[in-house]
């Protein structure tokens, strides 16, 4: 495929069918117009076969590279762990297949650059990174409002990102930066349409609900190229539910998204035993909060791919967020600001 448009349905293969990949496979099989789920691959063969039985008409591959090379697959959705993305992305590029890759693009900036270089050498933009918030209706409205100039120049963003808990027994502080803060990194770059030039991660006294030694919550400051400042709170053991908010402060006004309205909003449990909180129910996790965003994202990717186009965050966005998070992990260790230095290559179209 690539630069040409497709008449029939787009045949999609999903690599990695854990929580997120299985969601995407079901989405493609049941809710996305113009796409057919033809293949899945996962190292856990039983899990893949159970999903294939549920969805019907889907080939199961043990080897992700065989799925990527398969003649039954026009385009690939990668929901495998970040540590195997480089090899799988390079295989998609070699096959000339469009790929929607869940974040992170890769685990370090060198490998992300290799992906960008391979894509460039192929001469066609093929890679989209799964920063789904860019497709969330609330975020899209905030983006439009900022872009319209009605709030004047944006001076500040305040971003809040809370997860209920992280069940992983091997969880480490760096994962808050790499897996959670990375969304705030992308939102800041996208909403403000500029790069982050430095990052500082500060750890307040940690919650006693985190594993020993884990710095949670974390407060992070981004300095943007224009001088704008972005403050971020990421708190992954907040105990109550999933909360994502963003407030933009401009010279002529401010706007906030992700906030339920009411005089008092609290996530403290309702003493009368209601569902979640005094202020109203709280969504449990990102798959619920961003379900619509994921649907819109995957539909937009399928539509653009069928037209022979690319839409959404690029490999450059994936690379830039990896560089910022790597600097963030360095700052986490010292508490000091760390400069973000991006390779001097222009972004892909
Ligand atoms: C997870 O990997 C995600 O991408 C979610 O959007 C985020 O809220 C969560 O903190 C991450 O662990």
Short mmCIF file of C-alpha atoms and ligand atoms in Angstrom, two decimals:
data_model
loop_
_atom_site.label_atom_id
_atom_site.label_comp_id
_atom_site.label_asym_id
_atom_site.label_seq_id
_atom_site.Cartn_x
_atom_site.Cartn_y
_atom_site.Cartn_z
CA UNK A 1 0.00 0.00 0.00
CA UNK A 2 1.64 3.28 1.05
CA UNK A 3 0.99 6.34 -1.08
CA UNK A 4 -1.93 4.87 -3.01
CA UNK A 5 -5.55 4.68 -1.90
CA UNK A 6 -7.34 1.41 -1.20
CA UNK A 7 -10.79 0.55 -2.58
CA UNK A 8 -11.68 -2.34 -0.26
CA UNK A 9 -11.43 -2.88 3.45
CA UNK A 10 -8.06 -2.33 5.12
CA UNK A 11 -6.76 -5.67 6.41
CA UNK A 12 -5.17 -5.01 9.78
CA UNK A 13 -2.93 -7.24 11.92
CA UNK A 14 -2.53 -6.58 15.65
CA UNK A 15 0.78 -7.45 17.31
CA UNK A 16 0.47 -7.97 21.09
CA UNK A 17 -2.93 -8.81 22.50
CA UNK A 18 -2.53 -7.97 26.18
CA UNK A 19 -5.01 -5.53 27.71
CA UNK A 20 -4.55 -2.71 25.20
CA UNK A 21 -3.95 -4.87 22.11
CA UNK A 22 -7.01 -7.03 22.81
CA UNK A 23 -9.09 -3.86 23.17
CA UNK A 24 -7.79 -2.64 19.81
CA UNK A 25 -8.43 -6.03 18.18
CA UNK A 26 -12.06 -6.00 19.41
CA UNK A 27 -12.41 -2.38 18.29
CA UNK A 28 -11.14 -3.24 14.79
CA UNK A 29 -13.31 -6.34 14.56
CA UNK A 30 -16.52 -4.69 15.73
CA UNK A 31 -16.57 -0.89 15.62
CA UNK A 32 -14.20 0.47 12.99
CA UNK A 33 -15.58 1.08 9.52
CA UNK A 34 -13.48 0.15 6.49
CA UNK A 35 -11.19 -2.26 8.37
CA UNK A 36 -11.04 -6.02 8.81
CA UNK A 37 -9.00 -7.66 11.54
CA UNK A 38 -7.21 -10.46 9.69
CA UNK A 39 -4.39 -11.51 12.01
CA UNK A 40 -3.05 -11.31 15.53
CA UNK A 41 0.30 -12.29 17.07
CA UNK A 42 1.30 -12.71 20.69
CA UNK A 43 4.01 -14.65 22.53
CA UNK A 44 1.20 -16.08 24.70
CA UNK A 45 -0.32 -18.43 22.12
CA UNK A 46 -3.23 -19.49 24.37
CA UNK A 47 -4.24 -15.89 24.90
CA UNK A 48 -4.06 -15.17 21.16
CA UNK A 49 -6.05 -18.30 20.22
CA UNK A 50 -8.76 -17.48 22.79
CA UNK A 51 -9.14 -14.01 21.30
CA UNK A 52 -9.14 -15.37 17.74
CA UNK A 53 -11.90 -17.84 18.72
CA UNK A 54 -13.91 -15.01 20.22
CA UNK A 55 -13.57 -12.77 17.16
CA UNK A 56 -13.61 -15.40 14.39
CA UNK A 57 -11.89 -15.34 10.97
CA UNK A 58 -8.53 -14.23 12.40
CA UNK A 59 -5.19 -15.95 11.71
CA UNK A 60 -2.92 -16.40 14.75
CA UNK A 61 0.84 -15.98 14.24
CA UNK A 62 3.45 -17.03 16.79
CA UNK A 63 6.00 -14.76 15.18
CA UNK A 64 5.12 -11.04 14.95
CA UNK A 65 7.50 -10.63 12.01
CA UNK A 66 5.53 -13.28 10.08
CA UNK A 67 2.35 -11.29 10.72
CA UNK A 68 4.01 -8.11 9.51
CA UNK A 69 5.22 -9.83 6.31
CA UNK A 70 1.92 -11.63 5.73
CA UNK A 71 0.08 -11.01 2.46
CA UNK A 72 -3.17 -10.96 4.50
CA UNK A 73 -2.10 -7.80 6.30
CA UNK A 74 -2.12 -4.31 4.72
CA UNK A 75 -1.38 -2.37 7.91
CA UNK A 76 -0.23 -3.15 11.44
CA UNK A 77 -1.27 -2.02 14.90
CA UNK A 78 1.58 -2.56 17.37
CA UNK A 79 0.52 -3.07 20.97
CA UNK A 80 3.55 -5.11 21.98
CA UNK A 81 5.98 -3.99 24.76
CA UNK A 82 8.15 -0.97 23.89
CA UNK A 83 11.31 -3.09 24.13
CA UNK A 84 10.41 -4.94 20.89
CA UNK A 85 9.07 -1.95 18.95
CA UNK A 86 12.26 -1.10 17.08
CA UNK A 87 12.55 -4.47 15.35
CA UNK A 88 8.82 -4.58 14.57
CA UNK A 89 8.67 -0.98 13.32
CA UNK A 90 11.69 -1.55 11.07
CA UNK A 91 9.98 -4.66 9.68
CA UNK A 92 6.80 -2.66 8.94
CA UNK A 93 8.86 0.03 7.20
CA UNK A 94 10.74 -2.60 5.18
CA UNK A 95 7.40 -4.06 4.07
CA UNK A 96 6.10 -0.55 3.25
CA UNK A 97 3.17 -1.06 5.66
CA UNK A 98 1.52 1.69 7.67
CA UNK A 99 1.79 1.13 11.39
CA UNK A 100 -0.02 2.56 14.39
CA UNK A 101 2.39 2.03 17.28
CA UNK A 102 1.29 2.30 20.90
CA UNK A 103 3.62 4.52 22.91
CA UNK A 104 6.53 4.49 23.52
CA UNK A 105 7.87 4.55 19.95
CA UNK A 106 11.00 2.82 21.31
CA UNK A 107 12.80 2.73 24.65
CA UNK A 108 15.64 5.14 23.88
CA UNK A 109 16.40 8.06 21.61
CA UNK A 110 19.03 6.23 19.50
CA UNK A 111 16.60 3.51 18.46
CA UNK A 112 13.83 6.08 17.85
CA UNK A 113 16.23 7.93 15.53
CA UNK A 114 16.96 4.70 13.66
CA UNK A 115 13.21 4.32 13.07
CA UNK A 116 12.95 7.90 11.77
CA UNK A 117 15.94 7.32 9.48
CA UNK A 118 14.52 4.08 8.07
CA UNK A 119 11.18 5.77 7.43
CA UNK A 120 12.92 8.63 5.66
CA UNK A 121 15.01 6.27 3.57
CA UNK A 122 11.80 4.57 2.45
CA UNK A 123 10.56 7.98 1.31
CA UNK A 124 7.04 7.60 2.76
CA UNK A 125 5.58 8.49 6.15
CA UNK A 126 4.37 5.18 7.58
CA UNK A 127 4.51 5.47 11.35
CA UNK A 128 1.86 6.94 13.63
CA UNK A 129 2.34 6.91 17.42
CA UNK A 130 -0.64 6.09 19.63
CA UNK A 131 -0.91 9.27 21.65
CA UNK A 132 -4.68 8.90 21.88
CA UNK A 133 -5.34 12.10 23.80
CA UNK A 134 -4.91 14.05 20.56
CA UNK A 135 -8.17 12.39 19.45
CA UNK A 136 -10.10 12.95 22.68
CA UNK A 137 -12.97 15.41 22.03
CA UNK A 138 -12.15 17.51 25.13
CA UNK A 139 -8.46 17.76 24.24
CA UNK A 140 -9.35 18.55 20.63
CA UNK A 141 -11.54 21.46 21.77
CA UNK A 142 -8.81 22.80 24.03
CA UNK A 143 -6.33 22.51 21.16
CA UNK A 144 -8.69 24.42 18.86
CA UNK A 145 -9.23 27.13 21.48
CA UNK A 146 -5.50 27.62 22.00
CA UNK A 147 -4.88 27.63 18.25
CA UNK A 148 -7.66 30.16 17.66
CA UNK A 149 -5.71 32.73 19.68
CA UNK A 150 -8.80 33.69 21.70
CA UNK A 151 -6.98 33.17 24.99
CA UNK A 152 -3.96 35.08 23.75
CA UNK A 153 -0.48 33.66 24.02
CA UNK A 154 -0.41 30.61 26.31
CA UNK A 155 1.79 31.21 29.34
CA UNK A 156 1.13 28.14 31.44
CA UNK A 157 -0.32 24.65 31.33
CA UNK A 158 -1.22 22.76 34.48
CA UNK A 159 -1.62 19.06 33.88
CA UNK A 160 -2.87 16.44 36.35
CA UNK A 161 -2.66 12.69 35.73
CA UNK A 162 -3.77 10.23 38.42
CA UNK A 163 -4.11 6.48 38.24
CA UNK A 164 -5.89 4.47 40.88
CA UNK A 165 -3.02 2.04 41.46
CA UNK A 166 -0.25 0.10 39.75
CA UNK A 167 -0.52 -3.60 40.50
CA UNK A 168 2.90 -4.41 38.97
CA UNK A 169 5.13 -5.80 41.80
CA UNK A 170 8.25 -4.70 39.88
CA UNK A 171 7.07 -1.10 39.49
CA UNK A 172 9.81 1.54 39.60
CA UNK A 173 9.74 5.35 39.83
CA UNK A 174 11.11 5.69 36.26
CA UNK A 175 7.98 4.02 34.90
CA UNK A 176 5.93 7.01 36.06
CA UNK A 177 8.04 9.16 33.75
CA UNK A 178 8.23 6.72 30.83
CA UNK A 179 4.70 5.30 30.81
CA UNK A 180 2.52 8.02 32.36
CA UNK A 181 4.26 11.42 32.13
CA UNK A 182 4.95 10.67 28.46
CA UNK A 183 1.30 11.60 27.72
CA UNK A 184 1.78 15.00 29.38
CA UNK A 185 4.96 15.45 27.34
CA UNK A 186 3.06 14.86 24.12
CA UNK A 187 0.11 17.04 25.18
CA UNK A 188 2.41 19.94 26.08
CA UNK A 189 4.25 19.74 22.73
CA UNK A 190 1.01 19.38 20.78
CA UNK A 191 -1.12 21.95 22.62
CA UNK A 192 1.61 24.58 22.63
CA UNK A 193 3.03 23.62 19.21
CA UNK A 194 6.62 23.90 20.40
CA UNK A 195 9.38 21.80 21.90
CA UNK A 196 10.25 21.25 25.56
CA UNK A 197 13.73 22.60 26.29
CA UNK A 198 14.19 21.41 29.88
CA UNK A 199 12.57 19.13 32.41
CA UNK A 200 12.76 18.91 36.18
CA UNK A 201 11.20 16.14 38.26
CA UNK A 202 10.57 16.74 41.95
CA UNK A 203 9.41 14.08 44.39
CA UNK A 204 7.34 15.20 47.37
CA UNK A 205 7.17 12.85 50.37
CA UNK A 206 5.78 9.69 48.73
CA UNK A 207 2.39 8.20 49.48
CA UNK A 208 2.53 5.24 51.82
CA UNK A 209 0.42 3.38 49.22
CA UNK A 210 3.35 3.17 46.78
CA UNK A 211 5.85 0.32 46.86
CA UNK A 212 8.87 1.05 49.07
CA UNK A 213 11.34 3.29 47.27
CA UNK A 214 8.90 4.46 44.57
CA UNK A 215 8.68 8.24 44.19
CA UNK A 216 4.93 8.80 43.82
CA UNK A 217 3.48 11.39 43.30
CA UNK A 218 5.90 13.27 41.07
CA UNK A 219 5.74 16.96 40.18
CA UNK A 220 7.42 17.83 36.92
CA UNK A 221 8.18 21.17 35.31
CA UNK A 222 8.69 21.60 31.57
CA UNK A 223 10.18 24.78 30.18
CA UNK A 224 9.06 25.35 26.60
CA UNK A 225 11.08 26.97 23.83
CA UNK A 226 8.92 30.16 24.02
CA UNK A 227 9.45 30.47 27.79
CA UNK A 228 6.00 29.04 28.65
CA UNK A 229 6.01 26.74 31.69
CA UNK A 230 4.09 23.48 32.13
CA UNK A 231 3.50 22.00 35.58
CA UNK A 232 2.55 18.34 35.87
CA UNK A 233 1.37 16.17 38.72
CA UNK A 234 1.53 12.44 38.07
CA UNK A 235 0.23 10.27 40.91
CA UNK A 236 -0.20 6.60 40.06
CA UNK A 237 -1.35 5.27 43.45
CA UNK A 238 -4.06 7.85 44.09
CA UNK A 239 -6.33 5.07 45.36
CA UNK A 240 -9.61 6.48 44.08
CA UNK A 241 -9.88 6.48 40.30
CA UNK A 242 -8.54 7.85 37.03
CA UNK A 243 -8.28 11.62 36.70
CA UNK A 244 -6.77 13.54 33.81
CA UNK A 245 -7.10 17.33 33.73
CA UNK A 246 -5.46 20.13 31.85
CA UNK A 247 -5.73 23.86 32.38
CA UNK A 248 -4.27 26.32 29.90
CA UNK A 249 -3.60 29.87 31.07
CA UNK A 250 -3.24 32.52 28.40
CA UNK A 251 -2.70 36.25 28.45
CA UNK A 252 -6.41 36.83 27.81
CA UNK A 253 -8.13 33.90 29.49
CA UNK A 254 -7.90 30.32 30.67
CA UNK A 255 -9.61 27.01 29.95
CA UNK A 256 -9.79 23.71 31.76
CA UNK A 257 -10.74 20.21 30.63
CA UNK A 258 -11.28 16.95 32.48
CA UNK A 259 -13.05 18.50 35.44
CA UNK A 260 -16.48 17.39 36.55
CA UNK A 261 -18.56 20.37 37.62
CA UNK A 262 -20.16 20.88 41.02
CA UNK A 263 -19.56 23.01 44.06
CA UNK A 264 -17.45 20.44 45.79
CA UNK A 265 -15.65 17.81 43.81
CA UNK A 266 -13.74 15.25 45.79
CA UNK A 267 -12.57 11.76 45.13
CA UNK A 268 -12.85 10.85 48.81
CA UNK A 269 -15.20 7.89 49.19
CA UNK A 270 -18.85 8.75 49.77
CA UNK A 271 -19.61 8.03 53.44
CA UNK A 272 -23.12 7.04 52.35
CA UNK A 273 -21.53 4.31 50.20
CA UNK A 274 -22.25 5.72 46.69
CA UNK A 275 -20.30 4.91 43.58
CA UNK A 276 -16.89 6.44 44.10
CA UNK A 277 -17.16 9.91 45.55
CA UNK A 278 -19.24 12.79 46.85
CA UNK A 279 -18.78 14.67 43.60
CA UNK A 280 -20.00 11.83 41.35
CA UNK A 281 -18.60 8.59 39.94
CA UNK A 282 -14.94 8.45 38.90
CA UNK A 283 -13.80 6.38 35.94
CA UNK A 284 -11.54 3.50 36.95
CA UNK A 285 -8.88 3.71 34.23
CA UNK A 286 -7.67 5.09 30.93
CA UNK A 287 -9.43 2.47 28.83
CA UNK A 288 -12.75 3.86 30.05
CA UNK A 289 -11.81 7.57 30.15
CA UNK A 290 -10.26 7.51 26.69
CA UNK A 291 -12.43 4.85 25.03
CA UNK A 292 -13.88 7.40 22.61
CA UNK A 293 -10.45 8.83 21.91
CA UNK A 294 -9.15 5.34 21.02
CA UNK A 295 -12.12 4.75 18.71
CA UNK A 296 -11.61 8.09 16.97
CA UNK A 297 -7.85 7.54 16.77
CA UNK A 298 -8.09 4.08 15.18
CA UNK A 299 -10.88 5.17 12.81
CA UNK A 300 -8.83 8.20 11.70
CA UNK A 301 -5.77 5.98 11.16
CA UNK A 302 -7.78 3.47 9.09
CA UNK A 303 -9.41 6.26 7.04
CA UNK A 304 -6.09 8.00 6.38
CA UNK A 305 -4.36 4.71 5.54
CA UNK A 306 -7.07 3.79 3.04
CA UNK A 307 -6.61 7.20 1.41
CA UNK A 308 -2.85 6.55 1.26
CA UNK A 309 -2.23 9.32 3.80
CA UNK A 310 -0.97 9.62 7.37
CA UNK A 311 -2.59 11.53 10.20
CA UNK A 312 -1.77 12.09 13.87
CA UNK A 313 1.46 11.99 15.86
CA UNK A 314 4.53 11.05 13.83
CA UNK A 315 7.73 9.16 14.50
CA UNK A 316 9.28 12.56 15.25
CA UNK A 317 6.70 13.06 18.03
CA UNK A 318 7.58 9.60 19.34
CA UNK A 319 11.30 10.42 19.23
CA UNK A 320 10.89 13.83 20.90
CA UNK A 321 8.81 12.36 23.73
CA UNK A 322 11.43 9.64 24.28
CA UNK A 323 14.20 12.24 24.52
CA UNK A 324 12.18 14.32 27.02
CA UNK A 325 11.39 11.25 29.16
CA UNK A 326 15.03 10.13 29.12
CA UNK A 327 16.03 13.58 30.41
CA UNK A 328 13.18 13.29 32.94
CA UNK A 329 14.56 10.02 34.27
CA UNK A 330 17.95 11.71 34.72
CA UNK A 331 16.27 14.58 36.60
CA UNK A 332 14.35 12.11 38.77
CA UNK A 333 17.70 10.83 40.05
CA UNK A 334 19.09 14.30 40.91
CA UNK A 335 16.07 16.59 41.31
CA UNK A 336 17.84 19.08 39.04
CA UNK A 337 16.58 20.49 35.71
CA UNK A 338 17.97 18.65 32.68
CA UNK A 339 18.20 20.19 29.21
CA UNK A 340 16.39 18.44 26.38
CA UNK A 341 18.51 18.23 23.24
CA UNK A 342 16.81 17.03 20.06
CA UNK A 343 18.73 15.85 17.00
CA UNK A 344 18.89 18.59 14.37
CA UNK A 345 16.74 16.83 11.81
CA UNK A 346 13.60 18.45 10.50
CA UNK A 347 10.30 16.77 11.34
CA UNK A 348 8.81 14.48 8.71
CA UNK A 349 5.86 15.98 6.83
C1 LIG B 1 -0.51 3.61 30.81
O1 LIG B 1 0.53 2.92 30.14
C2 LIG B 1 -1.14 4.59 29.89
O2 LIG B 1 -0.73 4.81 28.78
C3 LIG B 1 -2.21 5.39 30.49
O3 LIG B 1 -2.78 6.29 29.60
C4 LIG B 1 -1.66 6.13 31.68
O4 LIG B 1 -2.69 6.84 32.33
C5 LIG B 1 -1.03 5.19 32.66
O5 LIG B 1 -0.49 5.94 33.74
C6 LIG B 1 0.06 4.36 32.00
O6 LIG B 1 0.60 3.43 32.91
#
